[in-house]
Coordinates of C-alpha atoms in Angstrom, one line a residue:
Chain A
X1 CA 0.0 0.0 0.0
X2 CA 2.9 2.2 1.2
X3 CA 4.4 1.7 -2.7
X4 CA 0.8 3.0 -4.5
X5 CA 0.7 6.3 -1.8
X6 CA 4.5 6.6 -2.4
X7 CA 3.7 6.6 -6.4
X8 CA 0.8 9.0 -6.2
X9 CA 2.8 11.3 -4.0
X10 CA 5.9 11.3 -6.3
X11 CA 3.5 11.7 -9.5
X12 CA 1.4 14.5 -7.8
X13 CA 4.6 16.5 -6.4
X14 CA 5.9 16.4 -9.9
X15 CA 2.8 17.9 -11.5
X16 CA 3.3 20.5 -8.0
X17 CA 6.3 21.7 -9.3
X18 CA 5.5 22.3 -12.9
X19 CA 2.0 23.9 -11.6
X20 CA 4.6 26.4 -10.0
X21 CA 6.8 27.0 -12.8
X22 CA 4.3 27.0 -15.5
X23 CA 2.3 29.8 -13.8
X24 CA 4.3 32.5 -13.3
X25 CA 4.1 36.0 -14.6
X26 CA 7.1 35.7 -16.3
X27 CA 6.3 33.1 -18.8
X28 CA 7.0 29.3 -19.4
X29 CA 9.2 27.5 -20.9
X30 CA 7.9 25.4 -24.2
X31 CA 9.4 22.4 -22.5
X32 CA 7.4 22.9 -19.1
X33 CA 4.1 24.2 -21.0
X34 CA 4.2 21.3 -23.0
X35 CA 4.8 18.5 -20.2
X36 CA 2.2 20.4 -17.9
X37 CA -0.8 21.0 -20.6
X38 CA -0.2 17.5 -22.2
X39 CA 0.2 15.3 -18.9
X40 CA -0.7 17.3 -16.5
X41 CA -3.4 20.1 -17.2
X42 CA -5.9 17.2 -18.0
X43 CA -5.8 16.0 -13.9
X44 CA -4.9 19.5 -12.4
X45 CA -7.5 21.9 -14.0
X46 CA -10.7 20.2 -13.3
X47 CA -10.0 20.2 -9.6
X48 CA -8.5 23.4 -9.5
X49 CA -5.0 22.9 -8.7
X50 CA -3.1 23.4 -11.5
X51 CA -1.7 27.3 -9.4
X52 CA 1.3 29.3 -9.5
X53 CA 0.5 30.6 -6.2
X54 CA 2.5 33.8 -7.7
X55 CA 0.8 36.4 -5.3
X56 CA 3.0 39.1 -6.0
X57 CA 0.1 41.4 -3.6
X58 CA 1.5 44.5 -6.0
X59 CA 4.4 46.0 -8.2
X60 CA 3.4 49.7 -8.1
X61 CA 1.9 49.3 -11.8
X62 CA -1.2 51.2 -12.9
X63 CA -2.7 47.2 -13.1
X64 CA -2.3 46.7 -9.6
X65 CA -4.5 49.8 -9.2
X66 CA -8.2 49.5 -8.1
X67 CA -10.6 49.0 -10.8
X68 CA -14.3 49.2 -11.6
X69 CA -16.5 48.3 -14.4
X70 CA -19.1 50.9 -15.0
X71 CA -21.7 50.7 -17.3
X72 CA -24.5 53.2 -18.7
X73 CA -26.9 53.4 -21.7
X74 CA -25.5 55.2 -24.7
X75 CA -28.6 57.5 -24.4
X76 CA -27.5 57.7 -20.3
X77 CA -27.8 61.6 -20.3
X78 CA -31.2 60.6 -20.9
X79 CA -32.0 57.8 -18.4
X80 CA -29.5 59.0 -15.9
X81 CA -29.2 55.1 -15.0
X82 CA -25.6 53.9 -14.5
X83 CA -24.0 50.5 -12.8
X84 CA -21.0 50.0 -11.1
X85 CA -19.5 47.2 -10.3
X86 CA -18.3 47.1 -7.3
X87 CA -21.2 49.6 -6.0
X88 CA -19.0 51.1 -3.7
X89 CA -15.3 51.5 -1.9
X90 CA -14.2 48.8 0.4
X91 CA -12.8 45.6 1.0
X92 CA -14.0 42.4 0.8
X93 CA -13.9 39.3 -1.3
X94 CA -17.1 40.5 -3.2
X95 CA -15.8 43.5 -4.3
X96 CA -12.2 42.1 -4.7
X97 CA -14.3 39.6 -7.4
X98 CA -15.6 42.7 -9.5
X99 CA -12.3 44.5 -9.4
X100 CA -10.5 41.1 -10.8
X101 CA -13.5 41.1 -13.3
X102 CA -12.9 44.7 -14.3
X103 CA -8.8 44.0 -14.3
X104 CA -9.4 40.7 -17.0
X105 CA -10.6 43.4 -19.3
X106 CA -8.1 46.4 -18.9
X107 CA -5.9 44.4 -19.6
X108 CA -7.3 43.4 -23.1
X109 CA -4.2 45.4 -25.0
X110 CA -1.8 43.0 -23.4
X111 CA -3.9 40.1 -23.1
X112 CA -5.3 39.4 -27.3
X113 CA -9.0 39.2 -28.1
X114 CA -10.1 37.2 -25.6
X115 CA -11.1 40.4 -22.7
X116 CA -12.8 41.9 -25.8
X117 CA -15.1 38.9 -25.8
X118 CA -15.3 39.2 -21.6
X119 CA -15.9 43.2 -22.0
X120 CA -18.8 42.2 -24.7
X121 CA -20.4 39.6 -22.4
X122 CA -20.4 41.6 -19.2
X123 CA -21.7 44.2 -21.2
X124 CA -24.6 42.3 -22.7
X125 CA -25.6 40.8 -19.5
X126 CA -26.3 44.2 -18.0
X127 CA -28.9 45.1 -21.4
X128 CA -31.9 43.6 -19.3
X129 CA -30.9 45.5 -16.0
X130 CA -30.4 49.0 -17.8
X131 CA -33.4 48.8 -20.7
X132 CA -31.5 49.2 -23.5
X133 CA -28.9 47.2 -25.7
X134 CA -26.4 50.2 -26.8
X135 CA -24.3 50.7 -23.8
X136 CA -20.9 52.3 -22.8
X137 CA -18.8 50.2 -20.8
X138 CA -15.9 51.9 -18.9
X139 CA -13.1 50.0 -17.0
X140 CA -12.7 53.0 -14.0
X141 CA -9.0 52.4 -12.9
X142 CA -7.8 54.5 -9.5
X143 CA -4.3 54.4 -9.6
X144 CA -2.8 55.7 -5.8
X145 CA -1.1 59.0 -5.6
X146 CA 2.3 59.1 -5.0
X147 CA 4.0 59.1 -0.9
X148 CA 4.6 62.7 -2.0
X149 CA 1.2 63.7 -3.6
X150 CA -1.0 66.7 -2.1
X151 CA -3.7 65.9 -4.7
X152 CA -6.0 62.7 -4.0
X153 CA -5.5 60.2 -7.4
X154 CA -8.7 60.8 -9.6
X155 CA -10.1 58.2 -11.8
X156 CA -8.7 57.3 -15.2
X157 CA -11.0 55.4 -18.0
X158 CA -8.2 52.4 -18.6
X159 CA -10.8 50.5 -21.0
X160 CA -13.6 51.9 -22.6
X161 CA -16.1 50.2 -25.7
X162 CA -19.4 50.5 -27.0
X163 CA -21.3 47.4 -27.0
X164 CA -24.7 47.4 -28.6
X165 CA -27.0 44.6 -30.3
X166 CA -27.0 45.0 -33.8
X167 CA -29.9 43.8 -36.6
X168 CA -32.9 42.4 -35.6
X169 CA -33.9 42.3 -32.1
X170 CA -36.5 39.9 -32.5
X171 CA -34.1 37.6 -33.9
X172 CA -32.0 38.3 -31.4
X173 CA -29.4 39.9 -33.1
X174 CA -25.3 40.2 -33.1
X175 CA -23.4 41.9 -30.6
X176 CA -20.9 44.3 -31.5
X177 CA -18.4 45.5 -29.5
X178 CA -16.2 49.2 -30.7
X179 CA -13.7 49.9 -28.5
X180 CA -13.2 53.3 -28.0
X181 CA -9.6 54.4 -28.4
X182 CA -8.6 57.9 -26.3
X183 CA -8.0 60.8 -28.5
X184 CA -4.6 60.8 -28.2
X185 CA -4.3 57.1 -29.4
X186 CA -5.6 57.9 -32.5
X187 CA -3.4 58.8 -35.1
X188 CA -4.2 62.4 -36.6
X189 CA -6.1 62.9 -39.9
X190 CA -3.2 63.6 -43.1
X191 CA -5.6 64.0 -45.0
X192 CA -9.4 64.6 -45.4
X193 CA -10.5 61.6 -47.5
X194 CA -9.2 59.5 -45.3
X195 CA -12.3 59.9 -43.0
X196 CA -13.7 57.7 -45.6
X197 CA -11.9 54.6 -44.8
X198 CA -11.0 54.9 -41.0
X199 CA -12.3 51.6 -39.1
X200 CA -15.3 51.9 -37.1
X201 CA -12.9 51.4 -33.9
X202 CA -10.9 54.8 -34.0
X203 CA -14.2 57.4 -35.3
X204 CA -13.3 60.3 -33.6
X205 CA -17.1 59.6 -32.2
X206 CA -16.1 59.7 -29.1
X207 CA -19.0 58.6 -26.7
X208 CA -18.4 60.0 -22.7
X209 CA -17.6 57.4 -20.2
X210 CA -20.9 57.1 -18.1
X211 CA -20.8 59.0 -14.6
X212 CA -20.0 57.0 -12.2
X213 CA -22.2 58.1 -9.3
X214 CA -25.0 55.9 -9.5
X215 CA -25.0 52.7 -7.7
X216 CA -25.9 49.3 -9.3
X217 CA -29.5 48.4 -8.2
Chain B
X1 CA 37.6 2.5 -1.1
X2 CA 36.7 -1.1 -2.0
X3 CA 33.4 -2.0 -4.1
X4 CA 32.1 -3.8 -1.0
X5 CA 32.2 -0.3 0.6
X6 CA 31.0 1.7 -1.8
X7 CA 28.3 -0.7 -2.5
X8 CA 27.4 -0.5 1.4
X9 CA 27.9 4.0 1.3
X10 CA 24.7 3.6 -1.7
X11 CA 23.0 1.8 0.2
X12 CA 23.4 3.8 3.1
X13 CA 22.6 6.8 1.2
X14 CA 19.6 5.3 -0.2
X15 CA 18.5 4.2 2.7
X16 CA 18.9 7.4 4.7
X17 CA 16.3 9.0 1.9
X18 CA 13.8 5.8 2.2
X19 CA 13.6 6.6 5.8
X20 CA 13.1 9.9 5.4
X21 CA 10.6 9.7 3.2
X22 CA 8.4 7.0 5.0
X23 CA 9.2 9.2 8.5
X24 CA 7.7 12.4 6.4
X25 CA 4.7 10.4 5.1
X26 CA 4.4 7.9 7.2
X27 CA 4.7 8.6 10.7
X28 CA 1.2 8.3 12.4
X29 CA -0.3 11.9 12.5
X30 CA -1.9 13.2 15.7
X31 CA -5.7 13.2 14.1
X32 CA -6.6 16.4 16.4
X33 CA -5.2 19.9 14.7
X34 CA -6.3 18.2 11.6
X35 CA -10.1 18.6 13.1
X36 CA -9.4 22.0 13.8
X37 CA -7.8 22.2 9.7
X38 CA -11.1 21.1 9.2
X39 CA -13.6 23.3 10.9
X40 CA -11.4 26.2 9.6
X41 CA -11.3 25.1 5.9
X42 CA -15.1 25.1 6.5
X43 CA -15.4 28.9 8.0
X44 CA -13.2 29.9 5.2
X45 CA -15.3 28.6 2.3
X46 CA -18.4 29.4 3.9
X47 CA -17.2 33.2 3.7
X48 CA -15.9 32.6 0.4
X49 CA -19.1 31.3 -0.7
X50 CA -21.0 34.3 0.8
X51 CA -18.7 36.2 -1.4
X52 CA -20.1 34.7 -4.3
X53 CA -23.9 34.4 -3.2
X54 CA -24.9 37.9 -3.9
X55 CA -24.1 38.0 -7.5
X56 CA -23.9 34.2 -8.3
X57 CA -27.2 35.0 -10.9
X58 CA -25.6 38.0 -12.3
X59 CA -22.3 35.6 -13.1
X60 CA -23.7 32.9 -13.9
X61 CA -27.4 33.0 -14.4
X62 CA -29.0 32.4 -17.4
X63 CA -28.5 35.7 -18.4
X64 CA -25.5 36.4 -16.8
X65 CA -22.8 38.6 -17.3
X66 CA -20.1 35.7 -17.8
X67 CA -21.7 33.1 -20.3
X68 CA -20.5 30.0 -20.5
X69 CA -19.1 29.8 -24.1
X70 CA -17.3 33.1 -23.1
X71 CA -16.0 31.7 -20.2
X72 CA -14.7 28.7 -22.2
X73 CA -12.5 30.4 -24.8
X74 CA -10.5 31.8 -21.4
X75 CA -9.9 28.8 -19.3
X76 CA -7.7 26.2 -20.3
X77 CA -9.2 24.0 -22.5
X78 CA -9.2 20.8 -19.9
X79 CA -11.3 23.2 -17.2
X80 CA -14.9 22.0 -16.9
X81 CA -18.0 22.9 -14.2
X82 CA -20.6 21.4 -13.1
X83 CA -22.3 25.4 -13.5
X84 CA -21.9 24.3 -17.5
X85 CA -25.0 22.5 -17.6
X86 CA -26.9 24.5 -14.9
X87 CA -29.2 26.8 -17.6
X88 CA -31.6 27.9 -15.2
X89 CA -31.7 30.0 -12.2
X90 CA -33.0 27.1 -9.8
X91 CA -30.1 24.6 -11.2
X92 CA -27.6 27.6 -10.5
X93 CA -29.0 28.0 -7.0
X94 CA -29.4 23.7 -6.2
X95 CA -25.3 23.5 -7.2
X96 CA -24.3 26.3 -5.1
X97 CA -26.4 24.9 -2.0
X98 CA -24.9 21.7 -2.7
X99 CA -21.5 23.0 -2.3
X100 CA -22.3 24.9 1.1
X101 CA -23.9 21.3 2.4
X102 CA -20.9 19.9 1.4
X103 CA -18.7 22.5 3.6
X104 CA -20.8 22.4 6.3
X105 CA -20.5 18.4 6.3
X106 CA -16.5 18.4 5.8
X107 CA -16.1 20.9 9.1
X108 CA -19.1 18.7 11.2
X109 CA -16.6 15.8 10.2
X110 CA -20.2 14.0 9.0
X111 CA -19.4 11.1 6.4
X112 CA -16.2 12.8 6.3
X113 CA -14.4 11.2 3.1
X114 CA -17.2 11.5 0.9
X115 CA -17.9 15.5 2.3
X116 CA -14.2 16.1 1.7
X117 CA -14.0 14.7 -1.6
X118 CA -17.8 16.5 -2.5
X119 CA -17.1 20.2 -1.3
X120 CA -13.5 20.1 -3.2
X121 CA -15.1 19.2 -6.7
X122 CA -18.1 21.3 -6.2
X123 CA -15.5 24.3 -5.0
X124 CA -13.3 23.5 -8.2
X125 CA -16.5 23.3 -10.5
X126 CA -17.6 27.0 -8.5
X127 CA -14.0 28.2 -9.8
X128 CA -13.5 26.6 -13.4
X129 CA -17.2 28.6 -13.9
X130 CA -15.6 31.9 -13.6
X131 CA -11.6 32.2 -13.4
X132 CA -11.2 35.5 -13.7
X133 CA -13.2 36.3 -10.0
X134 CA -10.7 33.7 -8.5
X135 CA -7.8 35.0 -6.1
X136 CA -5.2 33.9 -3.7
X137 CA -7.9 32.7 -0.8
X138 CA -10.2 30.6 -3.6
X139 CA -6.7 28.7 -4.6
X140 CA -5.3 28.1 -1.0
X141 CA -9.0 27.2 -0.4
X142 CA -9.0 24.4 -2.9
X143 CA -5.9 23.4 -1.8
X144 CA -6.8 22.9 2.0
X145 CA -10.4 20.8 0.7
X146 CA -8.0 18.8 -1.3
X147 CA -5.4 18.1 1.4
X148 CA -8.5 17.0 4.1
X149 CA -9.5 14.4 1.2
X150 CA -6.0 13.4 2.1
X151 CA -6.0 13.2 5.7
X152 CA -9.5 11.8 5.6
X153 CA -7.5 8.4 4.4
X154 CA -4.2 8.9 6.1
X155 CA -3.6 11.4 8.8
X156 CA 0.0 11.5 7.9
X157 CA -0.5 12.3 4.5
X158 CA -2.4 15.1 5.0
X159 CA -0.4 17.1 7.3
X160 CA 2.6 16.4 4.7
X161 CA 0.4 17.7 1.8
X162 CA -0.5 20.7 4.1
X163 CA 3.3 21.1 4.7
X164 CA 4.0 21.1 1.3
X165 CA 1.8 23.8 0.2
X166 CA 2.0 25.8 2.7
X167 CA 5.9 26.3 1.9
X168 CA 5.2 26.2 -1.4
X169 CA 2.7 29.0 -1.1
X170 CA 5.0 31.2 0.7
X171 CA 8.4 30.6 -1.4
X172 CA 6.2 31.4 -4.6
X173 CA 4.7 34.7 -2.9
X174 CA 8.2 35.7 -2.2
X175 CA 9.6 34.9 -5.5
X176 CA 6.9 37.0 -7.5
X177 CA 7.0 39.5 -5.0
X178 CA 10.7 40.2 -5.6
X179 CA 10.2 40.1 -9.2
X180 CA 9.0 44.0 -8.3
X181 CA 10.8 46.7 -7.8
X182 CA 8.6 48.1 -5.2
X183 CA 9.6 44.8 -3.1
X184 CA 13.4 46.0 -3.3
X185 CA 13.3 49.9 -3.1
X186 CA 10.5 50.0 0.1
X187 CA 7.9 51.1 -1.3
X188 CA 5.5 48.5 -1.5
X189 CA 4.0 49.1 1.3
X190 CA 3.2 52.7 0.4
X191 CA 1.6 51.2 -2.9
X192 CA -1.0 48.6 -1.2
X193 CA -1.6 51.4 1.9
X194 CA -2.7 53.8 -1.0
X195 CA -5.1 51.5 -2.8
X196 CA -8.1 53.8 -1.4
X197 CA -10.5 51.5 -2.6
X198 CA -9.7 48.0 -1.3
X199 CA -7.8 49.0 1.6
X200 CA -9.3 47.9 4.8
X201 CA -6.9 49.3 7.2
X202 CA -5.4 52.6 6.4
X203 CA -1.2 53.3 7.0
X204 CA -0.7 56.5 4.8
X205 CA -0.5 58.9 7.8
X206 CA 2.3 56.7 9.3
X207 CA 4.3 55.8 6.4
X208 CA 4.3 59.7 4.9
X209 CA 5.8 60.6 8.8
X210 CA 8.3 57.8 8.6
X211 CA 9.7 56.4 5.7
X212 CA 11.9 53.8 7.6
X213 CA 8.9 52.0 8.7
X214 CA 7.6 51.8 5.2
X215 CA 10.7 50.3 4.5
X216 CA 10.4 48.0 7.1
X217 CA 6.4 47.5 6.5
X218 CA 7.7 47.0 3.2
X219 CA 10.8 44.4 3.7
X220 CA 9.3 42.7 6.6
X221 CA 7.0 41.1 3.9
X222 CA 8.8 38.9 2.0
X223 CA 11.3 38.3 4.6
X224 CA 8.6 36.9 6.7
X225 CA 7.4 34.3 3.7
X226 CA 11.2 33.2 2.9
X227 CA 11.8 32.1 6.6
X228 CA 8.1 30.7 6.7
X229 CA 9.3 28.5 4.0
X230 CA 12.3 27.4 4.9
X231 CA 11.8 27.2 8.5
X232 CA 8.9 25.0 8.4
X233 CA 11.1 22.2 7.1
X234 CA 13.4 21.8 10.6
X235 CA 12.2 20.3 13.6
X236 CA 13.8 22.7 15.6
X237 CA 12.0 26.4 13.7
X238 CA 8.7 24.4 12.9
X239 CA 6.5 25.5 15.6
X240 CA 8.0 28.7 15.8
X241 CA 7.2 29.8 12.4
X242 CA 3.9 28.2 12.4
X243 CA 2.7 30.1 15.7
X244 CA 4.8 33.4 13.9
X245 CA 2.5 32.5 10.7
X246 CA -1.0 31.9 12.9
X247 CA -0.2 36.1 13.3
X248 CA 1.6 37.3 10.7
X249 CA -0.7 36.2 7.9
X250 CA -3.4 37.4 9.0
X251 CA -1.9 40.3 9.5
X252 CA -0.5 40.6 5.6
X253 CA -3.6 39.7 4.8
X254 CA -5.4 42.5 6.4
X255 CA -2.7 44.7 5.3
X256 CA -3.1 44.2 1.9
X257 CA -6.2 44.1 1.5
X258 CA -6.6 40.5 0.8
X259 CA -7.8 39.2 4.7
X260 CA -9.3 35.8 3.4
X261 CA -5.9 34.7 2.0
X262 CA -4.6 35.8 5.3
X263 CA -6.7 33.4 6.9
X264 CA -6.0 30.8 4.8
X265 CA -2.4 30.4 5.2
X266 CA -3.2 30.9 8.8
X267 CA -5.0 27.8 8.9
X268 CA -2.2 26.3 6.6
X269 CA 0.0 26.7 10.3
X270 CA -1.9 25.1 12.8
X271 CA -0.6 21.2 12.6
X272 CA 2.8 22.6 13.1
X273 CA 2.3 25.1 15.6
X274 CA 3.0 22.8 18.7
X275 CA 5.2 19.5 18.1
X276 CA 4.5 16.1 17.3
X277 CA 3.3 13.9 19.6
X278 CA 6.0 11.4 17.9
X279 CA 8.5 14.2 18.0
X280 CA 8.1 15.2 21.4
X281 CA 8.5 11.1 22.1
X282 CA 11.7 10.5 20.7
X283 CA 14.6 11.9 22.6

């Protein structure tokens, strides 16, 4: 009996170690990705211990900051009705949850497509709660003021999009996401006909992030 | 040296790591802090739980704000939950009950290998739904669940899984913490004190009037986590880390801003805050 245990134990310490090295925010080798996520990421992931345990608690980088998703109807000036997510300042593991959420989809520039696809769900799941399917989602980041700082650190918009339901609603219809670059980000006009041809994503239409001052319901 | 002797020093050698092993893995456990692992897991995932209950609909209802297909092109392609299949609001809600049964069971020590084994898949299934809410205190609380399956078949087992995590833990905290510069010039602690959001304990007045103790705030940190890891492997520094760690993690925890995982890795001490009973046996 002592011999299966001591198997298991050897076998399970094994896929420990390449849990921790192929988790890290520094990347992975090919040779440990590949040995984890062919023999190892089948038995680790389903129970949820395939972990890096990498809790690096910050690095002074805007992404270690305090986020917030906020979301408002396009026409918001005209409902006034906003959410925010987390509804208020504070600590807590519920809060902590929304402000991971909201982190996921900041860092869509780094991160590939995949946020864009979170940003467009999250948004879409508020449609029914706010009445309308055109909304502005904003990702609210609160970066802390420096040891030296007389000014209290305002909010930045560190991920903002447009996500609306397009065609016909009956049907159901497509969601679209438009990310909504800032200002600066976009590069400047050379020449007039090229309004003609810039993609939908950098139109100098350039929505307002939705107040956040309401609370979510 | 002959080949008779050299055969005898590899034996002796191999040996010396047989017994070391089987004494690590194999020495009979004393049952009782593991009871106390137990009804602390419990408390822990119960609040974690709570955490979730609130917006569990808004996740992961029907309608929710994290569907499951989206939620399947961002975890690993081998992650499955048991939420998948739950398409209505009452099959959302009968899962999640489940899973607090199931807790409540493993820390009542009722049917307690079946419980274990029951509230550490429905916990993973809770987590492989939604991986991006998931932080520090849902992964050590995984771990713990999985580690009382453990020492609901071998005592000894158990507390060795529970050793080995909770150094792990601690050495991989420190390493990614001193990936940072923060972690190296003193400032860190200035960085999680500012977080005006999330902070629940607020040091900016006392770190702006003395920068040597957010150095210290700062250093004492990592310092704290390297020795934890280390010392937990000598008879000699094991209870004294682990009653330094039933403290200190909580207090890290509370510092910044992340109180469950405090907890956790508090709970992660107590079979090796007092000595064996084996230990204390052998002269």
């Amino acid at each position: 009996m002592r011999g299966v245990v001591t198997c298991g134990l050897v076998l399970y310490l094994a896929g420990l170690l390449l849990a921790l090295a192929g988790n890290t925010s520094s990347g992975t080798s090919a040779l440990v990705r590949t040995i984890k996520s062919r023999i190892y990421a089948p038995l680790l992931v389903p129970v949820w211990l395939d972990l890096g345990f990498d809790t690096h608690l910050t690095w002074g980088t805007p992404a270690d900051a305090d986020h917030a998703l906020v979301i408002g109807r396009e026409d918001e000036a005209a409902t006034g009705t906003v959410l925010r997510f987390p509804a208020a300042a504070g600590g807590g593991e519920r809060a902590a949850r929304w402000r991971r959420l909201a982190r996921t989809i900041a860092a869509g520039d780094v991160a590939g497509e995949a946020p864009a696809l979170l940003a467009t769900a999250a948004a879409a799941g508020t449609f029914a709660a706010l009445g309308g399917a055109d909304v502005n989602l904003m990702v609210e980041r609160t970066a802390p003021g420096a040891r030296d700082a007389v000014a209290p650190p305002r909010p930045e918009a560190a991920y903002r999009a447009r996500v609306r339901r397009v065609g016909d609603d009956a049907q159901g219809g497509d969601i679209q996401l438009v990310k909504v670059e800032d200002r600066s980000e976009v590069a400047p006009l050379a020449r007039r006909r090229a309004v003609n041809t810039e993609p939908a994503g950098t139109e100098p239409a350039d929505p307002e992030p939705p107040a956040a001052s309401e609370a979510r319901p | 040296m002959t080949a008779t002797n050299q055969i005898s020093a590899d034996q002796t050698v191999t040996d010396q790591i047989a017994d070391t092993w089987n004494r690590f893995w194999f020495t009979p456990a004393d049952p009782r802090p593991l009871v106390a692992v137990r009804i602390l897991t419990a408390v822990l995932g119960l609040m974690l739980l709570w955490s979730y209950a609130a917006d569990l609909q808004t996740w992961f209802g029907p309608d929710g704000m994290l569907p499951v297909e989206t939620v399947a092109v961002l975890r690993p392609p081998a992650g499955w939950s048991l939420y998948d299949v739950a398409t209505t609001t009452t099959a959302v809600w009968a899962i999640f009950a489940a899973t607090v049964v199931a807790l409540v069971m493993t820390g009542a020590g009722v049917v307690p290998r079946p419980s274990a084994v029951v509230a550490a898949l429905l916990w993973a299934s809770l987590l492989n739904r939604g991986p991006m809410l998931a932080g520090p205190a849902d992964d050590c609380l995984a771990v713990l669940l999985w580690c009382l399956v453990a020492a609901a078949f071998s005592a000894a087992v158990g507390r060795g899984l529970l050793q080995v995590h909770a150094a792990a833990i601690a050495a991989a905290a420190a390493v990614a913490q001193l990936k940072g510069d923060v972690w190296w010039d003193g400032t860190a602690a200035w960085w999680l004190a500012a977080r005006a959001e999330s902070r629940l304990v607020d040091l900016t007045g006392l770190f702006r009037a003395s920068e040597y103790l957010m150095n210290l705030t700062t250093h004492a940190v990592p310092a704290f986590e390297i020795l934890f890891a280390i010392g937990l492997w000598f008879a000699a520094t094991q209870p004294l880390v682990a009653r330094a760690g039933l403290v200190a993690w909580p207090l890290i925890g509370l510092f910044a801003g992340q109180p469950a995982w405090g907890f956790a890795l508090a709970i992660f001490c107590v079979p090796f805050a007092w000595p064996r009973v084996s230990d204390r046996a052998t002269p």
